[in-house]
PDB file of C-alpha atoms in Angstrom:
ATOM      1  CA  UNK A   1      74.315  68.422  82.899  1.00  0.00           C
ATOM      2  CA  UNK A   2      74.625  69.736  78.585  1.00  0.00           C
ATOM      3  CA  UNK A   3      77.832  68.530  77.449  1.00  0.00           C
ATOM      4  CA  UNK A   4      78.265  70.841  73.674  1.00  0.00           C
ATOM      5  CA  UNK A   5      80.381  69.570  71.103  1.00  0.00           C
ATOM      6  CA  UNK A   6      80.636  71.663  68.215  1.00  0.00           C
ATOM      7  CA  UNK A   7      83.045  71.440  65.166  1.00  0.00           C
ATOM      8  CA  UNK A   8      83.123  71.463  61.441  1.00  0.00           C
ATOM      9  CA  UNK A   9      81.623  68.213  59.372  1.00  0.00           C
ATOM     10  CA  UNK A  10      83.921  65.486  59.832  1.00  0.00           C
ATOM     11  CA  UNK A  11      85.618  66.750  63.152  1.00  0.00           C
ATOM     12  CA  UNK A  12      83.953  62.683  64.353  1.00  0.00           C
ATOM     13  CA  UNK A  13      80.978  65.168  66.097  1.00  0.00           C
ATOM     14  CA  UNK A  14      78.510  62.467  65.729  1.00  0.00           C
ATOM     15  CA  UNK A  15      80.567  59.220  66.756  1.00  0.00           C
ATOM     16  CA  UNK A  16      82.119  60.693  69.708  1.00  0.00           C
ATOM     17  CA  UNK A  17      78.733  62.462  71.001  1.00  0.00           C
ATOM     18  CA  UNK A  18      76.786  59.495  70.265  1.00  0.00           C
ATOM     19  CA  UNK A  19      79.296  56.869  71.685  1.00  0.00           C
ATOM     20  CA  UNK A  20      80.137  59.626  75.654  1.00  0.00           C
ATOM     21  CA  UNK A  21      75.926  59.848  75.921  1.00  0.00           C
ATOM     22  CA  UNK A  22      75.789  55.795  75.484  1.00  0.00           C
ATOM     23  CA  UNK A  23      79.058  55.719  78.182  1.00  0.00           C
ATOM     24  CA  UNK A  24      77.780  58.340  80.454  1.00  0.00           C
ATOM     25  CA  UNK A  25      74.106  57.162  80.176  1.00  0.00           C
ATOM     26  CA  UNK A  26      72.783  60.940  79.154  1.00  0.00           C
ATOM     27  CA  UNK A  27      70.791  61.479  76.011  1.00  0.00           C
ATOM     28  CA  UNK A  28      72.703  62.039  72.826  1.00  0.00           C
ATOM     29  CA  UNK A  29      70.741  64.919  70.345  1.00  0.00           C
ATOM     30  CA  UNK A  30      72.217  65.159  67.120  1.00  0.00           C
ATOM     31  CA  UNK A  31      71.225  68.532  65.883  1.00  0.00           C
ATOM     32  CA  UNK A  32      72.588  68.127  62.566  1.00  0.00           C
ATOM     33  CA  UNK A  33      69.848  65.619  61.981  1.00  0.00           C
ATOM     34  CA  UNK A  34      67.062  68.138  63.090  1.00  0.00           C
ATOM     35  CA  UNK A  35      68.211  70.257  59.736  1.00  0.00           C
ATOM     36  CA  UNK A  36      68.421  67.088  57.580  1.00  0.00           C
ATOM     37  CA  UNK A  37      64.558  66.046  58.824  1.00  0.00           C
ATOM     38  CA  UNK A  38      63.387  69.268  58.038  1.00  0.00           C
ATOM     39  CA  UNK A  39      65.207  69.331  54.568  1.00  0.00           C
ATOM     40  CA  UNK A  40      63.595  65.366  54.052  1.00  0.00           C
ATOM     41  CA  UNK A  41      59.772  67.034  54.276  1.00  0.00           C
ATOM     42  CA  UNK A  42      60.244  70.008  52.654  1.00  0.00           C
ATOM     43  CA  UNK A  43      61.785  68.145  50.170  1.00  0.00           C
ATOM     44  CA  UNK A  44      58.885  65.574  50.322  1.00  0.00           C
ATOM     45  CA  UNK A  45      56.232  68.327  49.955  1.00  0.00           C
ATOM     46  CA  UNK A  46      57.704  70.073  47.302  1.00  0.00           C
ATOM     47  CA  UNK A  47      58.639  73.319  49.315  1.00  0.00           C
ATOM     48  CA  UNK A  48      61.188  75.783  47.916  1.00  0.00           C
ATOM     49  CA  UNK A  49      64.262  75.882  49.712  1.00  0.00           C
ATOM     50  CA  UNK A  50      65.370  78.943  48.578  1.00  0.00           C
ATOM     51  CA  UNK A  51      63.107  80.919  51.120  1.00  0.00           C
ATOM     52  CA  UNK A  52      63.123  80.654  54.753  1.00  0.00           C
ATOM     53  CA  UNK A  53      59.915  81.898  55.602  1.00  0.00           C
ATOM     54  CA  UNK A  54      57.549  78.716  54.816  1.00  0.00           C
ATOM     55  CA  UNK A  55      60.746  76.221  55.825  1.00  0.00           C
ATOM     56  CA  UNK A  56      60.645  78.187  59.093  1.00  0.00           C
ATOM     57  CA  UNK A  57      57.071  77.925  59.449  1.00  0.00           C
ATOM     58  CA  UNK A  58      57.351  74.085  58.564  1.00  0.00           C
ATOM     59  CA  UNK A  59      59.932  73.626  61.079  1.00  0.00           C
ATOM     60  CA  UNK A  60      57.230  74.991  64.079  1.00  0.00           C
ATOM     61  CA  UNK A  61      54.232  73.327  62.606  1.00  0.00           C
ATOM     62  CA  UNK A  62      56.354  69.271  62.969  1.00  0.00           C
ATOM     63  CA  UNK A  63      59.023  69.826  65.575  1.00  0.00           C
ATOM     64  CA  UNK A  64      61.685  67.316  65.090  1.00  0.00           C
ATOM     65  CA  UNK A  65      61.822  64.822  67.760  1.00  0.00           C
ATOM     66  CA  UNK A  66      64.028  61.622  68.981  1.00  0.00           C
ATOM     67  CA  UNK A  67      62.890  58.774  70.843  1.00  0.00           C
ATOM     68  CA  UNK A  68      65.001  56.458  73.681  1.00  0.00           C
ATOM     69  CA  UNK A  69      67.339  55.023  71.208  1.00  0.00           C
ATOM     70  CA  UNK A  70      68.512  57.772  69.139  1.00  0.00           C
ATOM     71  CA  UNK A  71      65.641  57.755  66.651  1.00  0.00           C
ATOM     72  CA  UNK A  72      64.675  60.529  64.453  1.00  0.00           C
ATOM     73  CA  UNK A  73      60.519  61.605  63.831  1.00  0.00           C
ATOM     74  CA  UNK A  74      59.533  64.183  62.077  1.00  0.00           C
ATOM     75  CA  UNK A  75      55.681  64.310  61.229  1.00  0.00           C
ATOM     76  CA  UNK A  76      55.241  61.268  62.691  1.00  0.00           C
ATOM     77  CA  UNK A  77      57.576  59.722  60.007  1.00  0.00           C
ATOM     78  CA  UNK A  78      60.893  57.553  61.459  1.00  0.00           C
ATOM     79  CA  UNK A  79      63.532  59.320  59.453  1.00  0.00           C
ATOM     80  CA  UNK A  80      66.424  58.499  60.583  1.00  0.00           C
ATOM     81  CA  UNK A  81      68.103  56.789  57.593  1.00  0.00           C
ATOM     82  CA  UNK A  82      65.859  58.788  55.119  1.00  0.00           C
ATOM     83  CA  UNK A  83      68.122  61.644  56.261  1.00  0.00           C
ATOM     84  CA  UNK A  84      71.298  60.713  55.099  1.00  0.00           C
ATOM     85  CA  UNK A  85      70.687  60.316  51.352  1.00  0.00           C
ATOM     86  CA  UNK A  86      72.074  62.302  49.341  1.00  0.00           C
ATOM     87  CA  UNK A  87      69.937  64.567  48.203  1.00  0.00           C
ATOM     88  CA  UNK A  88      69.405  65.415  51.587  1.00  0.00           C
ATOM     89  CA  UNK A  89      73.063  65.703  52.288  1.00  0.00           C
ATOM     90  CA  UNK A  90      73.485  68.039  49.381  1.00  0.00           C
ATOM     91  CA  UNK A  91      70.811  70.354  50.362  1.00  0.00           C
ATOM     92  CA  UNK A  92      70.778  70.736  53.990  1.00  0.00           C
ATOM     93  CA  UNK A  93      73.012  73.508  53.884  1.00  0.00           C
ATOM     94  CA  UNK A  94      70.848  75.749  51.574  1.00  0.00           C
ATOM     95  CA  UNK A  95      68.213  75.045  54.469  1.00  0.00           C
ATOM     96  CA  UNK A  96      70.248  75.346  57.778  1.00  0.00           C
ATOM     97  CA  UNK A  97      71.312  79.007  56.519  1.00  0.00           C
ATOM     98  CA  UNK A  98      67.922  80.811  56.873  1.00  0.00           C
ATOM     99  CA  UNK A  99      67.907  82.395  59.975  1.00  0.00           C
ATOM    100  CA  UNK A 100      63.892  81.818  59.826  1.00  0.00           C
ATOM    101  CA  UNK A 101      64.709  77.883  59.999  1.00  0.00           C
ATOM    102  CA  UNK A 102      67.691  78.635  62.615  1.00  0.00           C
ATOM    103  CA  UNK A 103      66.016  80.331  65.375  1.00  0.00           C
ATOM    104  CA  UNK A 104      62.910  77.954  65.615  1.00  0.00           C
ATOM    105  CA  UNK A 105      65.301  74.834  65.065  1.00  0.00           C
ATOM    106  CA  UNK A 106      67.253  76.309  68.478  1.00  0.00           C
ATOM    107  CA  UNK A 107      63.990  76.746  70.297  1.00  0.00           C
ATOM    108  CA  UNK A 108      63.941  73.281  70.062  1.00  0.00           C
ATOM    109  CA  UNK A 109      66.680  72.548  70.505  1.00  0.00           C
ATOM    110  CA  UNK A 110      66.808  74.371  73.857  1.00  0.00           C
ATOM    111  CA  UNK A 111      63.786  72.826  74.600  1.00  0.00           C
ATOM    112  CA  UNK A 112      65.447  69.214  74.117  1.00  0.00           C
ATOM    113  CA  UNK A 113      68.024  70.045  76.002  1.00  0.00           C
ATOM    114  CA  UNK A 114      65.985  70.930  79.314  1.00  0.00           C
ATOM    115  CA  UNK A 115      64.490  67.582  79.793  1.00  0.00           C
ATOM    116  CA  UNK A 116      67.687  66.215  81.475  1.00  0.00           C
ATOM    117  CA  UNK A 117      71.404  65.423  81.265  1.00  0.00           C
ATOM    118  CA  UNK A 118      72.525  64.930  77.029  1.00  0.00           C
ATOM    119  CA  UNK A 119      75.187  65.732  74.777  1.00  0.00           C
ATOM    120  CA  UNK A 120      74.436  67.356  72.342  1.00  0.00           C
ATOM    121  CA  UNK A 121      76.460  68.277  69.380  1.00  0.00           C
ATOM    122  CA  UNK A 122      76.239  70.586  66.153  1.00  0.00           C
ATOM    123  CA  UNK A 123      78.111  73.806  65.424  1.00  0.00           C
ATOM    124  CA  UNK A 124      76.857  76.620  67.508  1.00  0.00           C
ATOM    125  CA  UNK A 125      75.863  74.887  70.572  1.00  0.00           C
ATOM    126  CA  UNK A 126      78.502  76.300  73.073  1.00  0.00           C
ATOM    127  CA  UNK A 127      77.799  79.353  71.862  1.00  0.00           C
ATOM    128  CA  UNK A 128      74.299  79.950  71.041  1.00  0.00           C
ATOM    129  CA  UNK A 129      71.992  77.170  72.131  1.00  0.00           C
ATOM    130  CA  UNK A 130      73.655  76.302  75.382  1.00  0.00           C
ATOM    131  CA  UNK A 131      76.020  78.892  76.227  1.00  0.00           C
ATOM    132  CA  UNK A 132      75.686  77.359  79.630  1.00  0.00           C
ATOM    133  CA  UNK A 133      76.919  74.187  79.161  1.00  0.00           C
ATOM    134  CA  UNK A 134      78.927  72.573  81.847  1.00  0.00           C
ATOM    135  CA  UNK A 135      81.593  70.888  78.970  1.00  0.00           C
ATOM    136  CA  UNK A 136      82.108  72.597  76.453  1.00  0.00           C
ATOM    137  CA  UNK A 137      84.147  71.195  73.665  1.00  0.00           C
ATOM    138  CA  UNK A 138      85.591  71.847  69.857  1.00  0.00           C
ATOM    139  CA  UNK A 139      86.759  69.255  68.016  1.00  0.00           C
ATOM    140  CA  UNK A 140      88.814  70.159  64.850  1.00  0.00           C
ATOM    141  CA  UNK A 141      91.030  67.646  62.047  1.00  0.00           C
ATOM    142  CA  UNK A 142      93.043  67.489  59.035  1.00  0.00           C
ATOM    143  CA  UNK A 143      90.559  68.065  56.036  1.00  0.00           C
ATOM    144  CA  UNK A 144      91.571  65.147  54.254  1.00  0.00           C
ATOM    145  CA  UNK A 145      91.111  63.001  57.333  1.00  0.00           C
ATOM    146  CA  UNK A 146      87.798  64.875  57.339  1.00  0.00           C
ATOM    147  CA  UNK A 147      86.827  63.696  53.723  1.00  0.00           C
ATOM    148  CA  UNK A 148      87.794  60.268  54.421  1.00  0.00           C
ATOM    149  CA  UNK A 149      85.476  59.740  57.618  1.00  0.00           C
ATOM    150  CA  UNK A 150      82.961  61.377  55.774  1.00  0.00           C
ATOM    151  CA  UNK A 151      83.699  59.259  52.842  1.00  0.00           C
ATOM    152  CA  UNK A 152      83.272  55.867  54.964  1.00  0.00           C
ATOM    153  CA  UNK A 153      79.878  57.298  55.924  1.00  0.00           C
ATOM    154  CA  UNK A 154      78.774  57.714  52.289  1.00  0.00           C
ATOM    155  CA  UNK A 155      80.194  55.611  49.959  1.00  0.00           C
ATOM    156  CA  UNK A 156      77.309  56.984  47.608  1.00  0.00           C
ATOM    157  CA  UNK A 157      79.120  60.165  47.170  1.00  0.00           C
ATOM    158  CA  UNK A 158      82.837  60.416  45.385  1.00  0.00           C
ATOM    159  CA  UNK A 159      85.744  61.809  47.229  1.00  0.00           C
ATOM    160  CA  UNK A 160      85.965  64.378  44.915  1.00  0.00           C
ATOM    161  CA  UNK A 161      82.583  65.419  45.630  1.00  0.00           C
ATOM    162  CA  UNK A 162      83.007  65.257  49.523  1.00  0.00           C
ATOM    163  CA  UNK A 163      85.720  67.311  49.283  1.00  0.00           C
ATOM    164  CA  UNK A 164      84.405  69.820  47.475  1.00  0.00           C
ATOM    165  CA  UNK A 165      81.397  69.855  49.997  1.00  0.00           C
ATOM    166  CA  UNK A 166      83.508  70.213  53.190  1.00  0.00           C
ATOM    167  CA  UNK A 167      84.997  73.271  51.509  1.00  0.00           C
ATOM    168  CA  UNK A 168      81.591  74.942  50.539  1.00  0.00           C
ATOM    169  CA  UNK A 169      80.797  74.022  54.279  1.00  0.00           C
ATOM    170  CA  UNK A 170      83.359  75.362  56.117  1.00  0.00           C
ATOM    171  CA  UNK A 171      82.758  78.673  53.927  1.00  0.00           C
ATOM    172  CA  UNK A 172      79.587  78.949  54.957  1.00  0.00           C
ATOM    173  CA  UNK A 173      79.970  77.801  58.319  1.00  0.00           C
ATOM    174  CA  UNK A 174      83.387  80.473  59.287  1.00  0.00           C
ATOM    175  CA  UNK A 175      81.248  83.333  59.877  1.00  0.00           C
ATOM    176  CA  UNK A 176      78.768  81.731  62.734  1.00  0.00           C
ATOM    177  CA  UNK A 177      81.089  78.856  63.357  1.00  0.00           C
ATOM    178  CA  UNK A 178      83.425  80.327  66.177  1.00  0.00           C
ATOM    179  CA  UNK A 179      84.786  77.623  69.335  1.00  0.00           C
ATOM    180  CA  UNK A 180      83.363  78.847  72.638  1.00  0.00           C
ATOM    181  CA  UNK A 181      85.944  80.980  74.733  1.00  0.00           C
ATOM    182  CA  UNK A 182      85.956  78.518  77.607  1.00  0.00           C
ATOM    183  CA  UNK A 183      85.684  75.598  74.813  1.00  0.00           C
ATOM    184  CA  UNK A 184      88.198  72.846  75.060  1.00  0.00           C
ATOM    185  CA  UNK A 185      89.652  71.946  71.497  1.00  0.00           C
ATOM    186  CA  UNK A 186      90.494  68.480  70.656  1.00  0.00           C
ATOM    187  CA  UNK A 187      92.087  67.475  67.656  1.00  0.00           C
ATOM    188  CA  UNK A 188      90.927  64.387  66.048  1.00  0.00           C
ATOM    189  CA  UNK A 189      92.981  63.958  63.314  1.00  0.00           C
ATOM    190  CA  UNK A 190      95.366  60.987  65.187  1.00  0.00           C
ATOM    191  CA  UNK A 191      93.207  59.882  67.806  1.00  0.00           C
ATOM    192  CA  UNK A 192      90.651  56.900  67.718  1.00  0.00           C
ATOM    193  CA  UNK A 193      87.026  57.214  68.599  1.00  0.00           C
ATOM    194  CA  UNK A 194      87.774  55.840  72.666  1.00  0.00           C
ATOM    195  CA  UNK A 195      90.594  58.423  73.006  1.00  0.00           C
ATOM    196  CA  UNK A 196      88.336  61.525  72.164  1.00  0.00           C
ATOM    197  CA  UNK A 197      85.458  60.052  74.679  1.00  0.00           C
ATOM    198  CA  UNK A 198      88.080  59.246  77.129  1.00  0.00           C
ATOM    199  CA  UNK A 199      89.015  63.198  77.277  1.00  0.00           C
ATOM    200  CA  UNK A 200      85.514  64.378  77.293  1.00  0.00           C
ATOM    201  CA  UNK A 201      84.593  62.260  80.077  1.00  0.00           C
ATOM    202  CA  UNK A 202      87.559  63.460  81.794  1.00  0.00           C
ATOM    203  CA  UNK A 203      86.252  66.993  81.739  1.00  0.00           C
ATOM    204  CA  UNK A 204      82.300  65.767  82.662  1.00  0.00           C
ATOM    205  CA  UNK A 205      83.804  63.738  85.846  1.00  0.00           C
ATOM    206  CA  UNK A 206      86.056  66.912  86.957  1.00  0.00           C
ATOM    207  CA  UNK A 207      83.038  69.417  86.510  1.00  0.00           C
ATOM    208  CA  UNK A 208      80.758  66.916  88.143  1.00  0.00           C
ATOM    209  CA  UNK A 209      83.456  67.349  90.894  1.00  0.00           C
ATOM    210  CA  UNK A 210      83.655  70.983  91.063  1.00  0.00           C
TER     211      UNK A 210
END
């Protein structure tokens, strides 16, 4: 069974995927973090970002991959907290747009999702990547709840600055950012981490059911 949850940065994507996979026992796949490896080695190897065409390429020459607990490899490299500086941060948008990098990162990420039951959350995955998800769910919140959760996850970056990037994001992200129609939307903005995985598993138990 694919659970999707998709939502805008700071929606709690990431803890509530992560924390229904480990309660469920599925795989969790954090697709966010298959942009941010990519963005780590072409950063590392000195590759303009500007043009999709050789980040594309890069992205099907090292497929991003995760190991039992959650761990992410790209070239052979563990870069799992690599990926969350902030240069990375700042510039994994300017690589996630290219449709080059896009359509080889959702290969994979289709290809991820075939070897067994896993959540797996991003922002087009009800729609694009696994349109056939059993659960499909949206999670939304108050932007300035947003920008705090995303400030307790980087304290290296200023509120100011968070803010501003959560606005850029959701720019960029309204056009190919839509909820599935047969999405269920949860709003995060007053409800703790168990409550949102409480829900969720709610819906996987009922379609398990079906």
């Amino acid at each position: 069974m694919i659970v999707a949850i998709d939502g805008p940065a700071g929606a709690g994507k990431s803890t509530v995927a992560r924390a229904l996979a480990e309660r469920l026992g599925f795989r969790y796949l954090d697709t966010g973090a298959m942009y941010r490896a990519l963005t780590w080695l072409a950063l590392q190897r000195g590759i303009p970002l500007g043009d999709g065409r050789p980040l594309g390429a890069l992205a099907r020459e090292h497929p991003v991959t995760f190991d039992e607990r959650g761990r992410v490899f790209i070239q052979g490299s563990d870069v799992t907290s690599a990926i969350r500086l902030a240069r990375v941060d700042q510039m994994v948008p300017v690589v996630a747009r290219h449709p080059e990098v896009r359509e080889v990162m959702r290969e994979r990420q289709r290809e991820l999702a075939l070897e067994g039951d896993a959540v797996i959350e991003g922002r087009d995955i009800g729609t694009v990547v696994a349109p056939d998800a059993a659960v499909k769910v949206y999670l939304v919140a108050d932007p300035a709840v947003r920008t705090r959760r995303r400030l307790s996850e980087r304290a290296d970056v200023g509120s100011d600055a968070l803010a501003t990037d959560l606005k850029v994001r959701d720019e960029l992200d309204r056009v190919r950012m839509q909820p599935a129609p047969d999405a269920e939307e949860i709003d995060t903005t007053d409800l703790g981490v168990d409550e949102v995985v409480a829900r969720i598993e709610a819906l996987v138990r009922m379609r398990a059911l079906a």
